mmCIF file of C-alpha atoms and ligand atoms in Angstrom:
data_model
loop_
_atom_site.group_PDB
_atom_site.id
_atom_site.type_symbol
_atom_site.label_atom_id
_atom_site.label_comp_id
_atom_site.label_asym_id
_atom_site.label_seq_id
_atom_site.Cartn_x
_atom_site.Cartn_y
_atom_site.Cartn_z
ATOM 1 C CA MET Z 7 106.523 -72.805 72.103
ATOM 2 C CA MET Z 8 104.858 -69.663 71.487
ATOM 3 C CA ALA Z 9 107.088 -66.246 72.262
ATOM 4 C CA LYS Z 10 105.175 -63.321 73.965
ATOM 5 C CA LYS Z 11 105.719 -60.154 72.522
ATOM 6 C CA GLY Z 12 106.226 -57.043 74.951
ATOM 7 C CA ARG Z 13 108.562 -56.855 77.762
ATOM 8 C CA LEU Z 14 111.000 -55.903 75.347
ATOM 9 C CA GLU Z 15 112.645 -52.332 74.153
ATOM 10 C CA LEU Z 16 111.091 -50.942 71.605
ATOM 11 C CA LYS Z 17 113.010 -50.876 68.120
ATOM 12 C CA GLU Z 18 112.522 -47.980 65.184
ATOM 13 C CA THR Z 19 111.966 -50.312 62.940
ATOM 14 C CA LYS Z 20 113.602 -48.969 59.105
ATOM 15 C CA LEU Z 21 110.812 -50.359 55.637
ATOM 16 C CA PHE Z 22 113.501 -50.667 52.878
ATOM 17 C CA HIS Z 23 112.614 -51.605 49.280
ATOM 18 C CA THR Z 24 115.277 -53.601 46.859
ATOM 19 C CA THR Z 25 116.828 -50.873 45.596
ATOM 20 C CA LYS Z 26 120.766 -50.665 44.942
ATOM 21 C CA GLU Z 27 121.102 -47.310 47.241
ATOM 22 C CA ASP Z 28 118.576 -49.335 50.122
ATOM 23 C CA LEU Z 29 120.317 -52.909 50.067
ATOM 24 C CA GLU Z 30 123.824 -50.665 50.540
ATOM 25 C CA SER Z 31 121.468 -48.805 53.219
ATOM 26 C CA ALA Z 32 120.097 -52.042 54.629
ATOM 27 C CA ALA Z 33 123.708 -53.741 54.795
ATOM 28 C CA GLN Z 34 124.738 -50.413 56.533
ATOM 29 C CA LEU Z 35 123.507 -51.331 59.337
ATOM 30 C CA ILE Z 36 124.125 -55.288 59.908
ATOM 31 C CA ARG Z 37 127.825 -53.419 59.707
ATOM 32 C CA GLU Z 38 127.095 -50.801 62.442
ATOM 33 C CA GLY Z 39 126.076 -54.165 64.404
ATOM 34 C CA LYS Z 40 121.737 -54.173 63.836
ATOM 35 C CA THR Z 41 119.466 -56.536 62.822
ATOM 36 C CA VAL Z 42 118.329 -56.785 59.467
ATOM 37 C CA ILE Z 43 114.831 -59.632 57.914
ATOM 38 C CA PHE Z 44 116.036 -60.198 53.525
ATOM 39 C CA PRO Z 45 113.981 -61.859 51.603
ATOM 40 C CA THR Z 46 115.514 -65.547 50.485
ATOM 41 C CA GLU Z 47 113.799 -68.043 48.544
ATOM 42 C CA THR Z 48 113.446 -70.272 51.343
ATOM 43 C CA VAL Z 49 112.034 -67.893 54.069
ATOM 44 C CA TYR Z 50 112.525 -64.965 55.289
ATOM 45 C CA GLY Z 51 115.623 -63.866 57.227
ATOM 46 C CA LEU Z 52 116.814 -62.230 60.742
ATOM 47 C CA GLY Z 53 120.471 -61.867 60.003
ATOM 48 C CA ALA Z 54 122.730 -60.105 61.933
ATOM 49 C CA ASN Z 55 126.774 -59.937 61.733
ATOM 50 C CA ALA Z 56 127.482 -63.840 62.853
ATOM 51 C CA MET Z 57 131.106 -62.508 64.462
ATOM 52 C CA ASP Z 58 129.775 -59.803 66.739
ATOM 53 C CA GLU Z 59 128.089 -61.549 69.685
ATOM 54 C CA LYS Z 60 126.250 -58.327 70.902
ATOM 55 C CA ALA Z 61 124.835 -58.419 67.594
ATOM 56 C CA VAL Z 62 123.857 -61.828 67.793
ATOM 57 C CA ARG Z 63 122.198 -62.160 71.202
ATOM 58 C CA GLU Z 64 119.557 -59.321 69.000
ATOM 59 C CA ILE Z 65 118.587 -62.473 67.036
ATOM 60 C CA PHE Z 66 117.747 -64.676 69.963
ATOM 61 C CA LYS Z 67 116.253 -61.555 71.435
ATOM 62 C CA ALA Z 68 113.760 -60.474 69.078
ATOM 63 C CA LYS Z 69 112.720 -64.474 67.671
ATOM 64 C CA GLY Z 70 112.334 -65.529 71.879
ATOM 65 C CA ARG Z 71 114.395 -68.344 70.571
ATOM 66 C CA PRO Z 72 115.975 -71.084 72.942
ATOM 67 C CA ALA Z 73 120.001 -70.003 73.176
ATOM 68 C CA ASP Z 74 120.675 -74.053 72.546
ATOM 69 C CA ASN Z 75 119.637 -73.248 69.128
ATOM 70 C CA PRO Z 76 122.211 -73.355 66.953
ATOM 71 C CA LEU Z 77 121.761 -70.087 63.639
ATOM 72 C CA ILE Z 78 122.808 -70.397 59.364
ATOM 73 C CA VAL Z 79 125.351 -68.629 58.622
ATOM 74 C CA HIS Z 80 124.663 -66.955 54.802
ATOM 75 C CA ILE Z 81 127.325 -65.567 52.326
ATOM 76 C CA ASP Z 82 127.284 -64.529 49.487
ATOM 77 C CA SER Z 83 129.744 -66.869 47.580
ATOM 78 C CA LEU Z 84 131.696 -69.899 47.642
ATOM 79 C CA GLU Z 85 135.219 -68.443 47.151
ATOM 80 C CA LYS Z 86 134.493 -66.728 51.148
ATOM 81 C CA ILE Z 87 133.937 -69.729 52.511
ATOM 82 C CA GLY Z 88 137.581 -70.693 53.588
ATOM 83 C CA ARG Z 89 136.863 -67.099 56.439
ATOM 84 C CA TYR Z 90 134.787 -68.956 57.860
ATOM 85 C CA VAL Z 91 135.252 -72.775 58.074
ATOM 86 C CA LYS Z 92 139.207 -74.929 59.191
ATOM 87 C CA GLU Z 93 137.619 -77.434 55.964
ATOM 88 C CA LEU Z 94 135.750 -78.353 52.751
ATOM 89 C CA PRO Z 95 134.940 -82.293 53.030
ATOM 90 C CA ARG Z 96 134.570 -84.117 49.829
ATOM 91 C CA ASN Z 97 130.864 -84.571 49.932
ATOM 92 C CA ALA Z 98 130.620 -80.913 51.098
ATOM 93 C CA GLN Z 99 132.429 -80.198 48.052
ATOM 94 C CA LEU Z 100 130.369 -81.918 46.220
ATOM 95 C CA LEU Z 101 127.172 -80.024 47.174
ATOM 96 C CA ALA Z 102 128.377 -77.174 47.124
ATOM 97 C CA GLU Z 103 129.218 -76.870 43.682
ATOM 98 C CA ALA Z 104 126.155 -78.852 42.575
ATOM 99 C CA TYR Z 105 123.226 -77.104 44.923
ATOM 100 C CA TRP Z 106 124.835 -73.460 45.966
ATOM 101 C CA PRO Z 107 123.906 -71.108 45.410
ATOM 102 C CA GLY Z 108 120.066 -71.958 46.434
ATOM 103 C CA PRO Z 109 118.062 -73.795 49.470
ATOM 104 C CA MET Z 110 120.582 -76.583 51.069
ATOM 105 C CA THR Z 111 122.504 -75.912 54.017
ATOM 106 C CA LEU Z 112 125.995 -77.704 54.922
ATOM 107 C CA ILE Z 113 127.615 -78.311 58.179
ATOM 108 C CA LEU Z 114 131.051 -77.445 58.546
ATOM 109 C CA PRO Z 115 133.700 -77.380 61.564
ATOM 110 C CA LYS Z 116 133.644 -73.795 62.478
ATOM 111 C CA LYS Z 117 136.474 -71.055 62.004
ATOM 112 C CA GLU Z 118 137.144 -69.350 65.804
ATOM 113 C CA CYS Z 119 135.891 -66.172 64.087
ATOM 114 C CA ILE Z 120 132.371 -67.563 64.534
ATOM 115 C CA SER Z 121 130.434 -66.559 67.716
ATOM 116 C CA ASP Z 122 129.992 -69.197 70.002
ATOM 117 C CA VAL Z 123 126.479 -67.954 70.466
ATOM 118 C CA VAL Z 124 126.019 -68.533 66.833
ATOM 119 C CA SER Z 125 126.771 -72.589 67.403
ATOM 120 C CA ALA Z 126 125.037 -73.079 70.789
ATOM 121 C CA GLY Z 127 129.108 -73.692 71.495
ATOM 122 C CA LEU Z 128 129.086 -76.779 69.031
ATOM 123 C CA MET Z 129 132.375 -76.526 67.047
ATOM 124 C CA THR Z 130 130.213 -76.415 63.363
ATOM 125 C CA VAL Z 131 128.597 -73.479 61.646
ATOM 126 C CA GLY Z 132 125.492 -74.227 59.195
ATOM 127 C CA ILE Z 133 126.718 -71.928 56.085
ATOM 128 C CA ARG Z 134 124.147 -71.299 53.632
ATOM 129 C CA ILE Z 135 124.579 -69.383 50.173
ATOM 130 C CA PRO Z 136 121.157 -68.292 48.827
ATOM 131 C CA GLN Z 137 119.727 -68.613 45.512
ATOM 132 C CA SER Z 138 117.585 -65.116 45.662
ATOM 133 C CA ALA Z 139 119.542 -62.081 43.930
ATOM 134 C CA VAL Z 140 118.512 -59.844 46.340
ATOM 135 C CA ALA Z 141 119.638 -62.131 49.382
ATOM 136 C CA ARG Z 142 122.865 -62.027 47.309
ATOM 137 C CA GLU Z 143 123.439 -58.481 46.871
ATOM 138 C CA PHE Z 144 122.596 -57.393 49.977
ATOM 139 C CA LEU Z 145 125.262 -60.294 51.902
ATOM 140 C CA LYS Z 146 127.752 -58.609 49.149
ATOM 141 C CA ASN Z 147 127.312 -55.732 50.123
ATOM 142 C CA CYS Z 148 127.616 -57.053 54.294
ATOM 143 C CA ASP Z 149 131.234 -58.623 53.283
ATOM 144 C CA LEU Z 150 130.370 -60.145 56.159
ATOM 145 C CA PRO Z 151 129.142 -63.631 57.307
ATOM 146 C CA VAL Z 152 125.135 -63.300 58.129
ATOM 147 C CA ALA Z 153 123.358 -65.430 60.534
ATOM 148 C CA ALA Z 154 119.920 -65.531 60.125
ATOM 149 C CA PRO Z 155 117.341 -67.645 61.437
ATOM 150 C CA SER Z 156 113.693 -67.362 59.997
ATOM 151 C CA ALA Z 157 112.068 -64.060 60.809
ATOM 152 C CA ASN Z 158 109.117 -65.528 62.970
ATOM 153 C CA LEU Z 159 108.584 -65.637 66.438
ATOM 154 C CA SER Z 160 110.210 -68.588 67.882
ATOM 155 C CA GLY Z 161 107.771 -72.008 67.116
ATOM 156 C CA SER Z 162 105.427 -69.967 64.872
ATOM 157 C CA PRO Z 163 105.608 -70.659 61.135
ATOM 158 C CA SER Z 164 108.469 -69.420 59.104
ATOM 159 C CA PRO Z 165 107.419 -65.733 57.297
ATOM 160 C CA THR Z 166 106.941 -66.432 53.137
ATOM 161 C CA THR Z 167 106.206 -62.854 52.627
ATOM 162 C CA PHE Z 168 107.303 -59.683 53.912
ATOM 163 C CA GLU Z 169 104.058 -58.765 55.560
ATOM 164 C CA HIS Z 170 104.756 -61.653 58.020
ATOM 165 C CA CYS Z 171 107.877 -60.457 59.267
ATOM 166 C CA LYS Z 172 106.290 -56.837 59.984
ATOM 167 C CA ASP Z 173 103.477 -58.962 62.015
ATOM 168 C CA ASP Z 174 106.311 -60.798 64.325
ATOM 169 C CA MET Z 175 108.876 -58.514 64.250
ATOM 170 C CA MET Z 176 107.608 -54.469 63.453
ATOM 171 C CA GLY Z 177 109.230 -52.953 66.646
ATOM 172 C CA ARG Z 178 111.965 -56.253 67.506
ATOM 173 C CA VAL Z 179 114.589 -55.524 64.738
ATOM 174 C CA ASP Z 180 116.375 -52.544 62.911
ATOM 175 C CA GLY Z 181 115.375 -53.044 59.237
ATOM 176 C CA ILE Z 182 113.242 -54.866 57.146
ATOM 177 C CA ILE Z 183 113.814 -55.697 53.074
ATOM 178 C CA CYS Z 184 110.455 -55.769 51.719
ATOM 179 C CA GLY Z 185 111.107 -58.285 49.178
ATOM 180 C CA GLU Z 186 109.515 -61.055 46.711
ATOM 181 C CA ASP Z 187 107.162 -64.215 48.123
ATOM 182 C CA SER Z 188 109.407 -66.802 49.203
ATOM 183 C CA ALA Z 189 109.953 -69.216 46.068
ATOM 184 C CA VAL Z 190 110.832 -72.669 48.259
ATOM 185 C CA GLY Z 191 108.495 -71.614 51.004
ATOM 186 C CA LEU Z 192 110.048 -74.023 53.181
ATOM 187 C CA GLU Z 193 113.615 -73.835 55.263
ATOM 188 C CA SER Z 194 116.574 -74.897 53.381
ATOM 189 C CA THR Z 195 117.910 -78.538 53.638
ATOM 190 C CA VAL Z 196 120.446 -79.609 56.299
ATOM 191 C CA ILE Z 197 123.100 -81.850 55.390
ATOM 192 C CA ASP Z 198 125.734 -82.914 57.670
ATOM 193 C CA ALA Z 199 128.392 -83.358 55.021
ATOM 194 C CA CYS Z 200 131.549 -84.151 56.977
ATOM 195 C CA GLY Z 201 131.450 -88.204 57.349
ATOM 196 C CA GLU Z 202 131.241 -90.676 54.220
ATOM 197 C CA ILE Z 203 127.994 -90.681 53.494
ATOM 198 C CA PRO Z 204 126.320 -87.450 54.019
ATOM 199 C CA VAL Z 205 123.359 -86.582 56.342
ATOM 200 C CA ILE Z 206 120.224 -85.010 56.552
ATOM 201 C CA LEU Z 207 118.999 -83.026 59.365
ATOM 202 C CA ARG Z 208 116.187 -81.242 58.025
ATOM 203 C CA PRO Z 209 114.817 -82.155 55.262
ATOM 204 C CA GLY Z 210 114.412 -79.044 52.452
ATOM 205 C CA GLY Z 211 114.225 -77.923 49.346
ATOM 206 C CA ILE Z 212 117.423 -80.420 47.839
ATOM 207 C CA THR Z 213 115.375 -84.018 48.163
ATOM 208 C CA PRO Z 214 117.359 -86.425 48.575
ATOM 209 C CA GLU Z 215 117.548 -87.766 45.675
ATOM 210 C CA MET Z 216 119.646 -84.516 44.952
ATOM 211 C CA ILE Z 217 121.903 -85.872 47.009
ATOM 212 C CA LYS Z 218 121.769 -88.903 46.244
ATOM 213 C CA THR Z 219 122.689 -88.422 42.712
ATOM 214 C CA VAL Z 220 126.094 -85.775 43.742
ATOM 215 C CA CYS Z 221 127.496 -88.217 46.423
ATOM 216 C CA GLY Z 222 125.889 -92.143 45.451
ATOM 217 C CA ASP Z 223 124.644 -92.527 48.943
ATOM 218 C CA VAL Z 224 122.483 -90.156 52.098
ATOM 219 C CA ILE Z 225 121.540 -90.780 55.229
ATOM 220 C CA VAL Z 226 118.513 -89.135 56.081
ATOM 221 C CA ASP Z 227 118.647 -88.738 60.467
ATOM 222 C CA LYS Z 228 115.904 -90.883 62.235
ATOM 223 C CA SER Z 229 114.465 -87.782 63.784
ATOM 224 C CA VAL Z 230 113.385 -86.477 60.128
ATOM 225 C CA ASP Z 231 110.591 -89.302 60.111
ATOM 226 C CA GLY Z 232 108.697 -88.386 63.499
ATOM 227 C CA VAL Z 233 109.734 -85.862 66.594
ATOM 228 C CA VAL Z 234 112.639 -86.853 68.066
ATOM 229 C CA ASP Z 235 112.501 -85.917 72.212
ATOM 230 C CA THR Z 236 116.024 -86.454 73.514
ATOM 231 C CA GLU Z 237 117.326 -83.996 74.595
ATOM 232 C CA LYS Z 238 120.570 -83.862 72.145
ATOM 233 C CA PRO Z 239 119.257 -84.683 69.329
ATOM 234 C CA LYS Z 240 122.312 -83.959 66.256
ATOM 235 C CA SER Z 241 119.908 -80.642 64.390
ATOM 236 C CA PRO Z 242 119.145 -79.511 68.324
ATOM 237 C CA GLY Z 243 115.948 -77.202 66.364
ATOM 238 C CA MET Z 244 114.438 -80.800 66.011
ATOM 239 C CA LYS Z 245 113.648 -80.859 69.676
ATOM 240 C CA TYR Z 246 111.205 -77.712 69.671
ATOM 241 C CA ARG Z 247 107.486 -77.715 68.345
ATOM 242 C CA HIS Z 248 107.652 -75.529 65.766
ATOM 243 C CA TYR Z 249 106.664 -74.274 62.737
ATOM 244 C CA ALA Z 250 103.167 -74.448 64.323
ATOM 245 C CA PRO Z 251 100.029 -71.502 63.909
ATOM 246 C CA ASN Z 252 97.660 -71.461 67.059
ATOM 247 C CA ALA Z 253 95.436 -73.683 65.945
ATOM 248 C CA GLU Z 254 95.182 -77.055 67.144
ATOM 249 C CA VAL Z 255 96.776 -79.261 63.872
ATOM 250 C CA ILE Z 256 95.263 -82.288 62.524
ATOM 251 C CA LEU Z 257 96.664 -84.556 60.185
ATOM 252 C CA VAL Z 258 94.454 -86.772 57.641
ATOM 253 C CA LYS Z 259 95.556 -89.077 54.788
ATOM 254 C CA TYR Z 260 95.517 -88.401 51.995
ATOM 255 C CA GLY Z 261 91.700 -89.390 49.856
ATOM 256 C CA ASP Z 262 89.625 -89.912 53.320
ATOM 257 C CA THR Z 263 87.790 -86.871 53.338
ATOM 258 C CA GLU Z 264 84.774 -88.708 55.247
ATOM 259 C CA LYS Z 265 87.590 -88.562 58.527
ATOM 260 C CA MET Z 266 87.763 -84.713 57.534
ATOM 261 C CA ARG Z 267 83.946 -84.221 57.627
ATOM 262 C CA LYS Z 268 83.342 -85.419 60.954
ATOM 263 C CA LEU Z 269 86.774 -84.067 62.336
ATOM 264 C CA ALA Z 270 85.593 -80.901 60.986
ATOM 265 C CA GLU Z 271 82.486 -81.277 63.235
ATOM 266 C CA GLU Z 272 83.474 -81.616 66.419
ATOM 267 C CA VAL Z 273 85.006 -78.311 66.073
ATOM 268 C CA LYS Z 274 82.541 -75.292 65.182
ATOM 269 C CA GLU Z 275 86.041 -72.878 63.917
ATOM 270 C CA SER Z 276 87.718 -75.785 61.789
ATOM 271 C CA ILE Z 277 89.297 -75.129 58.618
ATOM 272 C CA VAL Z 278 90.359 -78.332 55.900
ATOM 273 C CA LEU Z 279 93.016 -78.144 54.174
ATOM 274 C CA LEU Z 280 93.436 -80.214 50.764
ATOM 275 C CA THR Z 281 95.196 -80.342 47.803
ATOM 276 C CA GLU Z 282 93.385 -80.306 44.560
ATOM 277 C CA GLU Z 283 92.947 -83.963 43.758
ATOM 278 C CA SER Z 284 90.305 -84.592 47.206
ATOM 279 C CA VAL Z 285 88.099 -81.064 46.915
ATOM 280 C CA GLU Z 286 85.486 -82.144 44.769
ATOM 281 C CA ASN Z 287 85.430 -84.794 46.542
ATOM 282 C CA PHE Z 288 85.134 -83.197 49.747
ATOM 283 C CA GLY Z 289 82.676 -80.262 48.364
ATOM 284 C CA ARG Z 290 84.246 -76.504 48.444
ATOM 285 C CA GLU Z 291 82.622 -75.905 51.407
ATOM 286 C CA SER Z 292 85.004 -74.763 54.863
ATOM 287 C CA ALA Z 293 88.025 -75.941 53.140
ATOM 288 C CA ILE Z 294 90.705 -74.374 51.550
ATOM 289 C CA CYS Z 295 93.078 -75.522 48.723
ATOM 290 C CA ILE Z 296 96.534 -75.818 49.358
ATOM 291 C CA GLY Z 297 98.421 -77.271 46.182
ATOM 292 C CA SER Z 298 98.103 -80.525 44.576
ATOM 293 C CA GLN Z 299 99.599 -83.967 44.921
ATOM 294 C CA LYS Z 300 100.993 -83.923 41.510
ATOM 295 C CA ASN Z 301 103.712 -81.185 42.246
ATOM 296 C CA PRO Z 302 104.564 -81.229 46.049
ATOM 297 C CA GLU Z 303 106.181 -78.323 45.735
ATOM 298 C CA THR Z 304 103.106 -76.175 44.839
ATOM 299 C CA VAL Z 305 102.142 -77.504 48.998
ATOM 300 C CA ALA Z 306 105.571 -76.662 50.407
ATOM 301 C CA HIS Z 307 104.990 -72.820 48.923
ATOM 302 C CA ASN Z 308 101.780 -72.317 50.093
ATOM 303 C CA LEU Z 309 101.466 -74.225 53.690
ATOM 304 C CA PHE Z 310 102.844 -71.096 56.015
ATOM 305 C CA ARG Z 311 100.884 -68.735 54.530
ATOM 306 C CA VAL Z 312 98.100 -70.732 54.720
ATOM 307 C CA PHE Z 313 99.017 -71.515 58.029
ATOM 308 C CA ARG Z 314 99.512 -67.607 59.070
ATOM 309 C CA GLU Z 315 95.704 -66.666 57.298
ATOM 310 C CA CYS Z 316 94.041 -69.411 59.352
ATOM 311 C CA ASP Z 317 95.600 -68.253 62.193
ATOM 312 C CA LYS Z 318 94.261 -64.437 61.715
ATOM 313 C CA LYS Z 319 90.583 -65.735 60.813
ATOM 314 C CA GLY Z 320 90.417 -67.459 64.362
ATOM 315 C CA TYR Z 321 89.924 -71.102 63.747
ATOM 316 C CA LYS Z 322 90.480 -73.407 66.350
ATOM 317 C CA ARG Z 323 91.242 -76.827 64.505
ATOM 318 C CA ILE Z 324 93.792 -76.779 60.767
ATOM 319 C CA ILE Z 325 92.819 -80.644 59.446
ATOM 320 C CA LEU Z 326 95.504 -80.927 56.599
ATOM 321 C CA GLU Z 327 95.719 -83.550 54.321
ATOM 322 C CA GLU Z 328 98.682 -85.267 54.082
ATOM 323 C CA ILE Z 329 101.105 -85.809 50.936
ATOM 324 C CA GLU Z 330 103.238 -88.710 49.795
ATOM 325 C CA ASP Z 331 106.319 -88.093 52.419
ATOM 326 C CA LYS Z 332 108.818 -88.384 49.077
ATOM 327 C CA GLU Z 333 110.956 -85.347 47.273
ATOM 328 C CA ILE Z 334 110.125 -81.902 48.729
ATOM 329 C CA GLY Z 335 107.058 -83.578 49.713
ATOM 330 C CA LEU Z 336 109.258 -85.112 52.643
ATOM 331 C CA ALA Z 337 110.163 -81.577 53.538
ATOM 332 C CA VAL Z 338 106.319 -80.596 54.235
ATOM 333 C CA MET Z 339 105.456 -83.841 56.147
ATOM 334 C CA ASN Z 340 108.481 -83.247 58.573
ATOM 335 C CA ARG Z 341 106.796 -79.157 59.224
ATOM 336 C CA ALA Z 342 103.357 -80.901 59.497
ATOM 337 C CA LYS Z 343 103.741 -83.582 62.335
ATOM 338 C CA ARG Z 344 105.749 -80.824 64.060
ATOM 339 C CA ALA Z 345 103.045 -78.380 63.404
ATOM 340 C CA ALA Z 346 100.785 -81.649 64.889
ATOM 341 C CA LYS Z 347 102.761 -81.919 67.305
ATOM 342 C CA LYS Z 348 100.881 -81.535 71.362
HETATM 343 P P1 AMP R 422 116.656 -71.788 61.965
HETATM 344 O O1 AMP R 422 117.316 -70.767 61.510
HETATM 345 O O2 AMP R 422 115.484 -71.855 62.124
HETATM 346 O O3 AMP R 422 116.304 -72.079 59.921
HETATM 347 O O4 AMP R 422 117.001 -72.758 62.166
HETATM 348 C C1 AMP R 422 118.530 -73.229 61.896
HETATM 349 C C2 AMP R 422 118.619 -75.298 61.981
HETATM 350 O O5 AMP R 422 119.477 -75.895 62.169
HETATM 351 C C3 AMP R 422 118.585 -75.206 63.573
HETATM 352 O O6 AMP R 422 117.450 -75.164 64.281
HETATM 353 C C4 AMP R 422 119.355 -76.571 64.009
HETATM 354 O O7 AMP R 422 118.757 -78.115 63.644
HETATM 355 C C5 AMP R 422 119.588 -76.553 62.522
HETATM 356 N N1 AMP R 422 121.363 -76.290 62.527
HETATM 357 C C6 AMP R 422 121.998 -75.242 62.615
HETATM 358 N N2 AMP R 422 123.221 -75.083 62.550
HETATM 359 C C7 AMP R 422 123.418 -76.566 63.620
HETATM 360 C C8 AMP R 422 124.982 -77.161 63.605
HETATM 361 N N3 AMP R 422 125.911 -76.447 63.886
HETATM 362 N N4 AMP R 422 125.055 -78.661 63.786
HETATM 363 C C9 AMP R 422 123.549 -78.978 63.590
HETATM 364 N N5 AMP R 422 122.495 -78.673 63.355
HETATM 365 C C10 AMP R 422 122.823 -77.246 63.055
HETATM 366 MG MG1 MG R 423 113.473 -71.668 61.917
#
């Protein structure tokens, strides 16, 4: 469900640049138990001290996020991980060495110091070391584990620019670091790496192929392919409608421009989001190009930004052309299917 603005005590939101001084001031807010939004290569994160329950509750309040949806904890270097997790199983060690810093979250057995509010009562915690240099300098200055979900109102598309964060969060957080647009544009790959074979709970920038190369094998959890409705999925966030614009989203197979046109004719305020390969066939009218089938990274980078633009322009129906669900296309289609869930 989309969280409603309002009925929340308004905060004074300080805007920071990415200078050394500003990143220090922003980190100081975190140390004081406040909330700060910071850029990362996946999407912008809404951070607070993961060891301070009161601070973490402010994240849930700002987002309107359900309390049973755990948060990912961000740190700046692998050396510090032992402070927060009980052990680093073999597959986790291999993945950490290969893909950190980067768009990957590992689910690990948590130490007591990580608040139960962060883990939503689970014995595990998701940890990530982001690649973004600004994120890591900020985290290093904090010198604390920083719990941070995506910095959007719960249910809506994740923010990939600081303008998106301002749109959703001015007055709801204590600070926003205005950095670059997120390079990847989709959330991290969430991996349970505690067992014999790593399990992907949420696909992202680190692909199944990349995990297989390092660990020899990989399992993609059933929930990734569709939308699970069970009360207790392995990755709690998976049970919610997610990543969705206000407009209705309908998916259409690659190349079926006739169906796209038909669906667009049914609703006056419709927009078609298609890939470069179909532009000529469809014609340019009432369509936006979201990237290329050949380079699915481009679609990942643009998807959430374009969803938000469509809402701003007041479209009621978004007709989205599918891409192949392999490599990062798996993550794109996972978000697209969730956005299309009624
Ligand atoms: P977000 O913070 O919005 O990127 O969402 C983080 C997602 O990571 C959650 O929705 C969960 O699905 C997943 N996650 C975080 N912590 C855990 C955990 N301890 N076990 C399983 N999944 C987790
Ligand atoms: Mg999120």
